[in-house]
Coordinates of C-alpha atoms in Angstrom, one line a residue:
L1 CA -0.1 0.1 0.0
L2 CA 2.8 2.3 -0.9
S3 CA 1.4 5.9 -1.3
V4 CA 3.0 8.3 -3.8
T5 CA 2.7 11.9 -2.4
S6 CA 4.6 15.1 -2.5
V7 CA 6.2 14.1 0.8
G8 CA 8.4 11.5 -1.1
A9 CA 10.1 8.4 -0.5
A10 CA 11.4 9.4 2.9
A11 CA 8.0 9.8 4.3
N12 CA 7.1 6.3 3.1
K13 CA 10.2 4.8 4.8
Q14 CA 9.2 6.5 8.1
A15 CA 5.9 5.1 7.9
E16 CA 7.4 1.5 8.3
R17 CA 8.8 0.1 11.6
N18 CA 12.6 -0.2 12.1
C19 CA 13.3 -2.9 14.6
S20 CA 17.0 -2.5 14.2
L21 CA 17.3 0.7 16.0
T22 CA 17.8 1.1 19.8
P23 CA 15.1 1.6 20.8
P24 CA 13.2 0.4 17.8
Y25 CA 11.3 2.9 15.7
L26 CA 7.5 2.3 15.4
P27 CA 5.1 4.4 13.3
S28 CA 1.9 5.5 14.9
T29 CA 0.0 2.6 13.1
A30 CA 1.9 -0.1 14.7
V31 CA -0.1 -2.0 17.3
N32 CA 1.4 -2.9 20.8
T33 CA 0.9 -6.8 21.0
S34 CA 3.0 -7.6 24.1
L35 CA 0.1 -8.2 26.3
Q36 CA -1.8 -10.6 24.1
L37 CA 1.3 -12.6 23.3
Q38 CA 2.3 -12.9 26.9
Q39 CA -1.2 -14.2 27.8
L40 CA -1.3 -16.6 25.0
R41 CA 2.2 -17.9 25.7
E42 CA 0.9 -18.5 29.4
K43 CA -1.9 -20.5 28.0
M44 CA 0.3 -22.4 25.6
Q45 CA 2.9 -23.2 28.5
S46 CA -0.1 -24.6 30.7
L47 CA -1.1 -27.0 27.9
R48 CA 2.5 -27.8 26.9
I49 CA 2.0 -26.4 23.4
S50 CA 5.2 -25.6 21.7
A51 CA 3.8 -23.6 18.9
Y52 CA 0.4 -22.3 18.0
I53 CA -0.8 -21.5 14.4
I54 CA -3.4 -18.8 13.9
P55 CA -5.1 -18.7 10.5
G56 CA -6.7 -15.5 9.0
T57 CA -10.0 -16.9 8.3
D58 CA -13.0 -18.1 10.3
A59 CA -14.6 -21.5 11.0
H60 CA -16.5 -21.2 7.6
L61 CA -13.5 -20.4 5.5
S62 CA -15.1 -17.0 4.6
E63 CA -13.3 -14.4 2.3
Y64 CA -14.4 -11.7 4.4
I65 CA -14.7 -12.2 8.2
A66 CA -16.6 -10.5 11.1
S67 CA -14.7 -8.3 13.5
R68 CA -15.1 -11.1 16.2
D69 CA -13.2 -13.4 14.0
A70 CA -10.3 -11.1 13.2
R71 CA -7.9 -13.3 15.5
L72 CA -4.9 -12.8 13.2
A73 CA -5.4 -8.9 13.5
F74 CA -5.9 -9.2 17.3
I75 CA -2.8 -11.1 18.0
T76 CA -0.4 -9.5 15.3
G77 CA -1.9 -6.0 14.7
F78 CA -1.8 -6.8 11.0
T79 CA -5.3 -6.4 9.3
G80 CA -4.5 -7.6 5.7
S81 CA -7.1 -10.2 4.1
A82 CA -4.5 -13.0 3.8
G83 CA -1.9 -14.4 6.4
T84 CA -1.0 -17.0 8.9
A85 CA 0.7 -16.5 12.2
V86 CA 2.8 -19.0 14.3
V87 CA 3.6 -18.3 18.0
T88 CA 6.3 -20.0 20.2
Q89 CA 7.6 -19.2 23.5
S90 CA 10.5 -17.3 21.8
K91 CA 9.3 -16.1 18.4
A92 CA 6.2 -14.8 16.7
V93 CA 6.0 -14.9 13.0
L94 CA 3.7 -13.7 10.2
W95 CA 3.5 -15.2 6.8
T96 CA 1.7 -13.2 4.2
D97 CA 2.1 -12.6 0.5
S98 CA 3.8 -9.6 -1.2
R99 CA 0.7 -7.6 -1.6
Y100 CA 0.8 -7.1 2.1
W101 CA 4.4 -6.7 3.1
V102 CA 4.3 -2.9 3.3
Q103 CA 1.1 -3.0 5.3
A104 CA 2.6 -5.6 7.7
E105 CA 5.6 -3.5 8.4
R106 CA 3.5 -0.5 9.1
Q107 CA 0.9 -2.2 11.6
M108 CA 3.1 -4.7 13.4
D109 CA 5.4 -4.0 16.4
C110 CA 8.8 -5.4 16.9
N111 CA 7.5 -8.5 18.8
W112 CA 6.7 -9.9 15.2
E113 CA 9.0 -11.2 12.4
L114 CA 7.8 -10.9 8.9
E115 CA 8.3 -14.0 6.6
K116 CA 8.9 -13.1 3.1
D117 CA 10.0 -16.6 1.8
G118 CA 7.5 -17.4 -0.9
S119 CA 8.3 -21.0 -0.8
L120 CA 7.1 -21.1 2.8
C121 CA 4.0 -18.9 1.9
N122 CA 2.9 -21.6 -0.5
L123 CA 2.0 -23.8 2.2
L124 CA -0.7 -21.6 3.3
Q125 CA -2.5 -21.7 0.1
F126 CA -3.9 -25.2 0.3
P127 CA -7.7 -25.8 0.8
P128 CA -8.3 -26.3 4.6
L129 CA -8.2 -30.1 4.8
E130 CA -5.0 -30.2 2.6
T131 CA -3.5 -27.3 4.8
Y132 CA -3.8 -29.6 7.9
Q133 CA -2.6 -32.6 6.1
N134 CA 0.4 -30.8 4.7
Y135 CA 1.2 -29.1 8.0
A136 CA 1.0 -32.5 9.8
S137 CA 3.3 -34.0 7.0
Y138 CA 6.0 -31.3 7.3
L139 CA 6.0 -31.4 11.2
E140 CA 6.3 -35.1 11.3
S141 CA 9.5 -35.1 9.3
S142 CA 10.8 -33.1 12.1
S143 CA 9.5 -35.4 15.0
L144 CA 6.8 -32.8 15.8
H145 CA 3.0 -33.6 16.4
L146 CA 0.1 -31.3 15.1
E147 CA -2.8 -31.6 17.3
P148 CA -6.2 -29.8 16.8
K149 CA -7.6 -28.0 19.8
A150 CA -11.5 -27.5 20.2
V151 CA -11.0 -24.3 22.2
N152 CA -9.4 -21.3 20.4
L153 CA -6.7 -19.9 22.7
V154 CA -6.8 -16.5 21.0
D155 CA -10.6 -16.2 22.0
V156 CA -9.6 -17.2 25.6
V157 CA -7.1 -14.3 26.1
W158 CA -9.2 -11.8 23.9
G159 CA -11.0 -10.0 26.8
D160 CA -12.9 -7.4 24.7
R161 CA -13.9 -9.8 21.8
P162 CA -16.6 -8.1 19.7
P163 CA -20.0 -9.9 20.3
L164 CA -22.0 -11.8 17.8
S165 CA -24.3 -9.7 15.7
S166 CA -27.9 -9.6 17.3
E167 CA -29.5 -8.8 13.9
S168 CA -32.2 -11.1 13.0
I169 CA -31.9 -13.4 9.9
F170 CA -34.4 -12.5 7.2
R171 CA -35.8 -14.2 4.2
L172 CA -35.7 -12.9 0.5
P173 CA -38.8 -11.4 -0.7
D174 CA -40.8 -13.7 -3.2
R175 CA -40.3 -11.3 -6.1
V176 CA -36.5 -12.2 -6.4
I177 CA -36.8 -16.0 -6.0
S178 CA -38.4 -18.7 -8.3
M179 CA -41.7 -19.6 -7.1
I180 CA -41.4 -23.0 -8.4
F181 CA -39.0 -23.4 -5.2
F182 CA -41.9 -24.8 -3.3
L183 CA -42.4 -27.7 -5.7
I184 CA -38.9 -28.7 -5.8
L185 CA -37.9 -28.4 -2.1
I186 CA -35.5 -31.4 -1.9
V187 CA -34.6 -31.9 -5.4
H188 CA -33.3 -28.3 -5.8
L189 CA -31.4 -28.5 -2.5
F190 CA -33.8 -26.0 -0.9
V191 CA -32.6 -23.4 -3.2
W192 CA -29.2 -22.5 -1.8
L193 CA -30.3 -23.8 0.7
F194 CA -33.3 -21.6 2.3
N195 CA -33.4 -18.2 0.6
L196 CA -32.2 -16.7 4.0
R197 CA -29.7 -13.9 4.6
G198 CA -28.1 -12.1 7.4
N199 CA -25.4 -9.5 8.3
D200 CA -22.8 -11.4 10.1
I201 CA -20.0 -10.9 7.5
P202 CA -19.0 -7.4 6.2
Y203 CA -19.9 -7.1 2.5
N204 CA -21.7 -10.3 2.4
P205 CA -25.3 -11.1 3.6
F206 CA -24.4 -14.3 5.4
F207 CA -25.1 -15.6 8.8
Y208 CA -23.3 -18.3 10.8
S209 CA -24.8 -21.6 10.2
Y210 CA -24.3 -25.2 9.2
T211 CA -26.8 -27.6 7.5
L212 CA -27.2 -31.4 7.4
L213 CA -29.3 -32.4 4.5
T214 CA -30.3 -36.1 4.6
L215 CA -32.8 -37.9 2.5
N216 CA -35.6 -37.5 5.0
E217 CA -34.4 -34.7 7.4
I218 CA -33.2 -31.1 7.1
W219 CA -31.1 -29.7 10.1
L220 CA -30.3 -26.0 10.3
F221 CA -27.7 -25.3 12.9
V222 CA -28.0 -21.5 13.7
H223 CA -28.2 -19.0 16.5
T224 CA -31.8 -19.9 17.2
E225 CA -32.5 -16.6 19.1
R226 CA -32.0 -14.5 15.9
V227 CA -34.6 -16.7 13.9
T228 CA -37.9 -14.6 13.9
K229 CA -41.3 -16.1 14.1
D230 CA -42.0 -15.2 10.4
V231 CA -38.8 -16.9 9.3
E232 CA -39.6 -20.0 11.6
E233 CA -43.0 -20.2 9.9
Y234 CA -41.5 -19.8 6.6
L235 CA -39.0 -22.8 7.1
T236 CA -41.8 -25.1 8.1
A237 CA -44.5 -24.2 5.4
H238 CA -45.2 -26.2 2.3
C239 CA -43.7 -29.4 4.0
S240 CA -44.6 -32.3 6.2
D241 CA -42.5 -33.9 8.9
P242 CA -39.8 -34.8 8.9
L243 CA -39.0 -32.7 5.8
C244 CA -39.6 -29.6 7.6
V245 CA -36.5 -27.6 8.6
Q246 CA -35.4 -28.4 12.2
L247 CA -33.7 -25.6 13.9
K248 CA -30.8 -26.7 16.2
P249 CA -28.3 -24.6 18.3
Y250 CA -25.3 -23.5 16.3
D251 CA -22.8 -24.8 18.9
S252 CA -24.4 -28.3 18.8
V253 CA -23.1 -29.2 15.2
L254 CA -20.2 -31.4 16.3
R255 CA -22.3 -33.2 18.9
D256 CA -25.4 -33.9 16.7
L257 CA -23.2 -34.8 13.5
T258 CA -21.3 -37.4 15.7
T259 CA -24.6 -38.9 16.9
Y260 CA -26.0 -38.9 13.3
I261 CA -22.8 -40.6 12.1
G262 CA -23.1 -43.3 14.7
Q263 CA -26.0 -44.7 12.9
P264 CA -25.3 -47.9 11.0
G265 CA -25.3 -47.5 7.2
V266 CA -24.7 -43.9 7.3
K267 CA -22.4 -42.0 4.7
V268 CA -21.8 -38.3 4.5
W269 CA -20.8 -36.2 1.6
I270 CA -18.7 -33.2 1.9
G271 CA -16.9 -30.7 -0.2
T272 CA -13.1 -30.6 0.7
E273 CA -12.6 -27.0 -0.5
Y274 CA -15.1 -25.4 2.1
T275 CA -15.3 -27.9 5.0
N276 CA -13.3 -27.1 8.1
Y277 CA -11.1 -29.8 9.8
A278 CA -13.2 -30.0 13.0
L279 CA -16.1 -31.5 11.0
Y280 CA -13.8 -33.4 8.8
E281 CA -12.1 -35.3 11.7
I282 CA -15.1 -36.7 13.3
I283 CA -16.4 -38.4 10.1
P284 CA -14.9 -42.2 9.9
Q285 CA -13.2 -42.7 6.6
E286 CA -15.4 -45.6 5.8
K287 CA -18.4 -43.4 6.1
L288 CA -16.9 -40.4 4.2
I289 CA -17.6 -39.4 0.6
T290 CA -15.8 -36.5 -0.7
S291 CA -15.8 -34.1 -3.8
T292 CA -13.7 -30.9 -4.4
Y293 CA -17.1 -28.9 -4.1
S294 CA -20.3 -29.8 -2.3
P295 CA -23.3 -30.3 -4.6
V296 CA -24.9 -27.0 -3.1
L297 CA -22.0 -25.0 -4.5
T298 CA -22.1 -26.6 -7.8
S299 CA -25.8 -26.2 -8.2
K300 CA -26.0 -22.9 -7.0
A301 CA -23.4 -21.8 -9.7
V302 CA -26.1 -22.2 -12.2
K303 CA -28.9 -19.5 -11.9
D304 CA -32.5 -20.3 -12.8
Q305 CA -34.7 -18.0 -14.9
T306 CA -35.7 -15.8 -12.1
E307 CA -32.4 -15.6 -10.6
E308 CA -30.9 -14.6 -14.1
Q309 CA -33.4 -12.0 -14.8
V310 CA -33.3 -10.1 -11.5
L311 CA -29.5 -10.3 -11.5
R312 CA -29.7 -8.5 -15.0
D313 CA -32.0 -5.9 -13.4
A314 CA -29.7 -5.2 -10.7
H315 CA -27.0 -4.4 -13.1
V316 CA -29.0 -1.9 -14.9
R317 CA -29.5 0.2 -11.6
D318 CA -26.0 -0.4 -10.7
A319 CA -24.9 1.1 -14.1
V320 CA -26.8 4.2 -13.2
A321 CA -24.7 4.7 -10.1
V322 CA -21.4 4.3 -12.0
I323 CA -22.4 6.4 -14.7
Q324 CA -23.2 9.0 -12.1
L325 CA -19.8 8.6 -10.7
L326 CA -17.9 8.9 -14.0
M327 CA -19.9 12.0 -15.2
W328 CA -19.3 13.7 -11.8
L329 CA -15.5 13.0 -11.9
E330 CA -15.2 14.2 -15.3
K331 CA -16.5 17.6 -14.2
A332 CA -15.1 17.7 -10.7
V333 CA -11.4 16.4 -11.1
P334 CA -10.1 19.4 -13.2
Q335 CA -11.1 21.6 -10.3
G336 CA -8.4 19.9 -8.2
N337 CA -10.3 18.9 -5.0
E338 CA -11.3 15.3 -5.4
T339 CA -9.2 12.4 -4.1
E340 CA -9.3 8.5 -4.2
L341 CA -11.4 8.5 -1.0
S342 CA -14.0 11.1 -2.0
A343 CA -14.4 9.2 -5.3
A344 CA -15.0 5.9 -3.4
E345 CA -17.5 7.6 -1.1
Y346 CA -19.3 9.1 -4.0
V347 CA -20.0 5.8 -5.9
N348 CA -21.2 4.4 -2.7
K349 CA -23.5 7.1 -2.1
C350 CA -24.9 6.8 -5.7
R351 CA -25.6 3.2 -5.1
S352 CA -27.2 3.7 -1.7
K353 CA -29.9 5.7 -3.6
Q354 CA -30.8 2.8 -6.0
K355 CA -33.7 0.6 -5.4
D356 CA -33.1 -2.5 -3.1
N357 CA -29.4 -1.6 -2.4
R358 CA -28.1 -3.0 0.8
G359 CA -24.6 -1.5 0.7
P360 CA -21.3 -2.2 -1.2
S361 CA -20.3 -5.6 -2.1
F362 CA -16.6 -5.1 -1.2
E363 CA -14.3 -2.3 -0.2
T364 CA -14.1 -0.1 -3.3
I365 CA -10.7 0.0 -5.2
S366 CA -10.3 3.6 -6.0
A367 CA -6.6 4.1 -7.3
S368 CA -5.0 6.9 -9.2
G369 CA -1.6 6.8 -10.9
A370 CA 1.0 4.6 -9.3
N371 CA -1.5 3.4 -6.6
A372 CA -3.5 1.7 -9.4
A373 CA -0.4 -0.3 -10.5
L374 CA -0.9 -2.1 -7.1
A375 CA -3.9 -3.9 -8.7
H376 CA -6.0 -4.5 -5.7
Y377 CA -5.1 -1.3 -3.7
S378 CA -7.8 0.4 -1.6
P379 CA -7.4 3.9 -0.4
S380 CA -6.7 4.8 3.2
V381 CA -6.0 8.1 4.9
E382 CA -2.3 7.5 4.8
T383 CA -2.1 6.5 1.1
N384 CA -4.8 8.7 -0.3
R385 CA -3.9 10.6 -3.6
R386 CA -5.5 13.6 -5.1
L387 CA -7.1 13.0 -8.5
T388 CA -5.6 14.9 -11.4
V389 CA -6.0 15.2 -15.3
D390 CA -2.6 14.0 -15.8
E391 CA -2.9 10.4 -14.4
M392 CA -5.0 7.5 -15.1
Y393 CA -7.7 6.3 -12.6
L394 CA -9.0 3.0 -11.9
V395 CA -12.2 2.3 -9.8
D396 CA -13.3 -1.4 -9.0
S397 CA -16.6 -1.2 -7.1
G398 CA -19.8 -3.2 -6.5
G399 CA -23.1 -3.1 -4.7
Q400 CA -25.2 -5.6 -2.8
Y401 CA -28.9 -5.5 -4.0
L402 CA -31.9 -7.6 -2.9
D403 CA -31.9 -9.1 -6.4
G404 CA -28.3 -9.4 -7.1
T405 CA -24.6 -8.6 -6.5
T406 CA -22.5 -6.4 -8.9
D407 CA -18.6 -5.9 -9.6
I408 CA -17.5 -3.6 -12.3
T409 CA -14.0 -1.9 -13.0
R410 CA -13.6 1.1 -15.3
T411 CA -10.4 2.9 -16.1
V412 CA -10.4 6.5 -17.3
H413 CA -8.1 9.5 -18.1
W414 CA -9.2 12.9 -17.9
G415 CA -6.4 14.5 -19.9
T416 CA -4.2 13.3 -22.7
P417 CA -3.1 9.6 -22.2
T418 CA 0.4 8.7 -23.6
P419 CA 0.5 6.3 -26.7
M420 CA 1.7 3.4 -24.4
Q421 CA -1.2 4.0 -21.9
K422 CA -3.6 4.1 -25.0
E423 CA -2.2 0.9 -26.6
A424 CA -2.2 -1.0 -23.2
F425 CA -5.8 0.0 -22.5
T426 CA -7.0 -1.0 -26.0
R427 CA -5.3 -4.4 -25.7
V428 CA -6.8 -4.9 -22.3
L429 CA -10.3 -4.2 -23.9
M430 CA -9.4 -6.6 -26.8
G431 CA -8.9 -9.3 -24.4
N432 CA -12.2 -8.5 -22.7
I433 CA -14.0 -8.6 -25.9
E434 CA -12.4 -11.8 -27.2
I435 CA -13.6 -13.8 -24.1
S436 CA -17.0 -12.1 -24.4
R437 CA -17.6 -12.9 -28.0
T438 CA -16.2 -16.4 -28.0
V439 CA -18.3 -19.3 -28.8
F440 CA -17.5 -22.7 -27.1
P441 CA -18.9 -26.1 -26.3
S442 CA -21.0 -26.3 -23.1
G443 CA -18.7 -28.1 -20.5
T444 CA -15.6 -26.2 -21.5
R445 CA -13.5 -25.2 -18.6
G446 CA -12.8 -21.6 -18.2
V447 CA -8.9 -22.2 -18.0
N448 CA -9.1 -23.3 -21.7
I449 CA -10.4 -20.0 -22.9
E450 CA -8.6 -17.6 -20.3
M451 CA -5.7 -17.0 -22.8
L452 CA -8.0 -15.1 -25.0
G453 CA -8.0 -12.5 -22.3
R454 CA -4.2 -12.2 -22.6
R455 CA -3.4 -12.8 -26.3
A456 CA -3.5 -9.2 -27.4
L457 CA -1.2 -8.2 -24.5
W458 CA 1.2 -11.1 -25.1
E459 CA 1.6 -10.0 -28.6
V460 CA 3.6 -6.9 -27.4
G461 CA 5.1 -8.7 -24.3
L462 CA 2.6 -7.5 -21.6
N463 CA 0.7 -9.6 -19.2
Y464 CA -1.1 -9.3 -15.8
G465 CA -0.6 -11.2 -12.6
H466 CA -4.2 -12.0 -11.4
G467 CA -7.0 -14.3 -12.3
T468 CA -9.2 -13.4 -15.4
G469 CA -12.6 -13.8 -13.6
H470 CA -14.7 -15.2 -10.7
G471 CA -18.3 -16.1 -10.3
V472 CA -20.8 -13.8 -8.6
G473 CA -24.0 -14.5 -6.6
N474 CA -27.5 -13.2 -6.2
Y475 CA -27.4 -11.0 -3.2
F476 CA -24.6 -13.3 -2.1
G477 CA -20.7 -13.4 -2.3
V478 CA -19.1 -11.0 -4.8
H479 CA -16.5 -13.7 -5.4
E480 CA -18.8 -16.9 -5.7
W481 CA -16.9 -20.2 -6.1
P482 CA -16.4 -22.3 -8.2
V483 CA -17.3 -20.3 -11.5
G484 CA -14.3 -18.7 -13.3
F485 CA -11.2 -19.0 -15.4
Q486 CA -8.8 -20.8 -13.0
T487 CA -7.8 -24.5 -13.0
N488 CA -9.8 -25.5 -10.1
N489 CA -13.1 -23.8 -11.4
I490 CA -15.9 -26.0 -12.8
P491 CA -16.8 -26.3 -16.6
F492 CA -19.2 -23.6 -17.9
R493 CA -22.8 -24.3 -18.3
A494 CA -25.7 -22.1 -19.4
G495 CA -26.8 -19.7 -16.6
M496 CA -23.4 -19.2 -15.0
F497 CA -22.3 -15.7 -14.2
T498 CA -18.7 -14.7 -14.1
S499 CA -16.5 -11.7 -14.2
I500 CA -14.3 -11.0 -17.2
E501 CA -11.3 -8.8 -16.0
P502 CA -8.1 -8.7 -18.0
G503 CA -5.7 -5.8 -16.9
Y504 CA -2.1 -4.3 -17.2
Y505 CA -0.1 -2.8 -14.5
K506 CA 3.0 -0.7 -15.0
E507 CA 4.9 -0.6 -11.8
N508 CA 5.1 3.0 -10.2
D509 CA 3.1 4.4 -13.1
F510 CA -0.3 3.3 -13.8
G511 CA -2.7 0.4 -13.7
I512 CA -5.7 -0.6 -16.2
R513 CA -8.4 -3.2 -15.5
I514 CA -11.7 -3.6 -17.4
E515 CA -14.2 -5.8 -15.7
D516 CA -17.7 -6.8 -16.6
I517 CA -20.0 -9.4 -15.4
A518 CA -21.4 -11.7 -18.0
V519 CA -23.7 -14.7 -18.2
T520 CA -23.3 -17.9 -20.1
V521 CA -26.2 -18.3 -22.8
P522 CA -26.8 -20.6 -25.7
A523 CA -25.1 -19.6 -28.9
Q524 CA -26.6 -20.2 -32.2
T525 CA -24.1 -21.9 -34.6
K526 CA -24.4 -23.1 -38.2
Y527 CA -24.0 -26.8 -37.5
G528 CA -23.8 -27.7 -33.9
N529 CA -25.9 -27.5 -30.8
N530 CA -25.0 -27.2 -27.1
Y531 CA -22.7 -24.4 -27.7
L532 CA -22.4 -21.3 -25.4
T533 CA -21.2 -17.7 -25.4
F534 CA -21.2 -14.8 -22.9
D535 CA -23.8 -12.0 -22.7
T536 CA -22.3 -9.0 -20.8
V537 CA -24.8 -7.7 -18.1
S538 CA -22.4 -4.8 -16.8
L539 CA -23.5 -1.8 -18.8
V540 CA -21.3 1.2 -18.5
P541 CA -19.4 2.5 -21.6
Y542 CA -15.5 2.5 -21.7
D543 CA -13.3 5.5 -21.9
R544 CA -13.3 6.5 -25.6
K545 CA -10.2 8.6 -25.5
L546 CA -8.2 5.5 -24.4
I547 CA -9.5 3.2 -27.3
D548 CA -7.4 3.1 -30.4
I549 CA -9.7 1.7 -32.9
A550 CA -7.0 1.1 -35.4
L551 CA -6.0 -1.9 -33.3
L552 CA -9.4 -3.3 -33.1
S553 CA -10.6 -6.0 -35.6
S554 CA -13.9 -5.4 -37.6
E555 CA -15.4 -8.2 -35.4
Q556 CA -14.4 -6.5 -32.3
L557 CA -15.5 -3.2 -33.3
Q558 CA -19.0 -4.7 -34.1
W559 CA -19.2 -6.3 -30.8
L560 CA -18.3 -2.8 -29.1
N561 CA -21.1 -1.1 -31.1
N562 CA -23.6 -3.7 -30.2
Y563 CA -22.7 -3.7 -26.6
Y564 CA -23.1 0.2 -26.7
M565 CA -26.6 -0.3 -28.2
T566 CA -27.5 -2.6 -25.5
I567 CA -26.4 0.1 -22.9
R568 CA -28.7 2.6 -24.7
Q569 CA -31.7 0.2 -24.9
L570 CA -31.3 -0.8 -21.3
V571 CA -29.8 1.9 -19.1
G572 CA -31.2 4.8 -21.0
P573 CA -34.9 4.3 -19.9
E574 CA -33.8 3.8 -16.5
L575 CA -31.8 7.1 -16.4
V576 CA -34.9 8.9 -17.9
K577 CA -37.1 7.2 -15.4
Q578 CA -35.0 8.4 -12.5
G579 CA -34.9 12.0 -13.9
L580 CA -31.1 11.8 -14.6
H581 CA -31.3 13.6 -18.0
E582 CA -27.8 15.1 -17.9
E583 CA -26.4 11.6 -17.0
N584 CA -28.5 10.2 -20.1
D585 CA -26.9 12.8 -22.3
W586 CA -23.5 11.8 -21.2
M587 CA -24.3 8.1 -21.7
L588 CA -25.5 8.7 -25.2
K589 CA -22.4 10.8 -25.9
N590 CA -20.2 8.0 -24.6
T591 CA -21.9 5.2 -26.5
D592 CA -21.8 6.8 -30.0
P593 CA -21.1 4.0 -32.6
F594 CA -17.5 3.7 -33.7
P595 CA -16.9 3.4 -37.5
E596 CA -16.8 -0.4 -38.2
F597 CA -13.3 -0.9 -39.8
G598 CA -10.2 -2.5 -38.1
S599 CA -6.9 -3.8 -38.5
S600 CA -6.5 -6.9 -40.2
A601 CA -3.3 -7.6 -38.0
S602 CA -5.9 -7.6 -35.0
I603 CA -7.1 -10.8 -33.4
C604 CA -9.7 -12.2 -35.7
S605 CA -12.0 -15.0 -34.8
S606 CA -10.9 -16.9 -38.0
S607 CA -7.3 -17.0 -36.8
L608 CA -8.1 -18.5 -33.3
T609 CA -8.4 -22.3 -32.9
L610 CA -10.0 -23.1 -29.5
I611 CA -9.7 -26.6 -28.1
A612 CA -12.2 -27.1 -25.4
L613 CA -10.9 -29.8 -23.1
K614 CA -13.5 -31.5 -20.8

């Protein structure tokens, strides 16, 4: 999170700790962890524990965690989203990846060492069950034993640990769910699974729970005091015992699962990617059935007709908010008073005025100039930059709506971009278009078409270091596994929503990312059936001054003009309906069709051979 300000490099250096000095230098952002480490070590000693491992997630392996589950932050002072700590009687060490090294040096005191060995950090990237097994294997080779503990020692020493949310669990309104849900209760896995939402996790409408779904019973382990009478009646409607949902205390899951497993002839199916070790270890191997992902995740990845339509509707309203932001910035930035933080606040405010908005879907990435080169930077008071017409600006933001979750990135320049900036942007756009317009057999894995997003960059020796896309939910997680373009994602089928987000980042200079959400839809082909393509549902125009149309093929230009026509048809009426006539004029100006001619040297569909491996 390096900031580039007028203060210069010296100020940045002073913002980080220096433990080699006597006394050590600690910035004001460093957290004193002496007391919590002392208390943890006393507990470890009483239990004869030599080393204690503290992961950065919660019991449900959530991407975002509640403040009460921020054990890594409490014990280390480090608040980054990825990391693992190990505490012994004489040392305390944090492992995190290179994105967070500067942040860790600013937040940790000198009780802690920061481990930057990438080979060791790789050990932390396994799924939870593999993580435990790999830890155990590594330690066994050194005559050490890994032992799971039912009581979390960090919780024991965390005197002022934040309480559990007291907000009630609520159900989604009927208008955003399929009414055939009642007819296919069990077959459709209770529609993921209960159409309930909560507010236990930042940016995600989740509540703490476990579910055991058997052939003749449904157990929901939840904090029952937060279940309203309305929700309880909903869960027991349209069913007959024992197929009604049985509410059980959240903390009884291990005891009740153990009792269930003790029955003869029982087998239990789990997904290894998102099952914690505490549940896994109580299931005897002879009663265990595993798959990488649970059937709930793989079924949820395919949206039904109602889910698809309401998610499209949410993106129309979301486009209105982003267009408001871009038009406002275009006018405000030349005046010299706006910053990364004020832009992030503005887009959140615009979204909050849209129908059914429930807040942002993640912390807005609002990055100018060199900050944007950090790819997934979010502004803070310490790193905040003033926006100027001389730098590129990247904004990656999203919203949670009752009918859908959104995620969109646009990169703009309010002045005159350099030739390199314009070419890099155009080639990123070409990658976005090539994936969006490709036709492929149903069942193709995303990893087998991911290179289309990079090819235009590769041709001139450019690339990007992050994934090309991820799934997205219906008022659910903004990063919804297992859809996407990585090796461990499932094959595409019709009705899956994914982001498409190629980029390019020039260190200490600028960053570019173009991200849209698209849904897989049937493609009409001359000869074959069961083919798919992508239909883009994010509906905000790209910065025209950054597009070099001479690089685009005629097919790419045609796709771009058709996309702009769709924006006019879908977003235009919504802007007029909301009385945003100036924004509508801005949208029309920025979706003017391009002349449809292009470079024959550009990527052309006839020059691409796609092998879809299943």
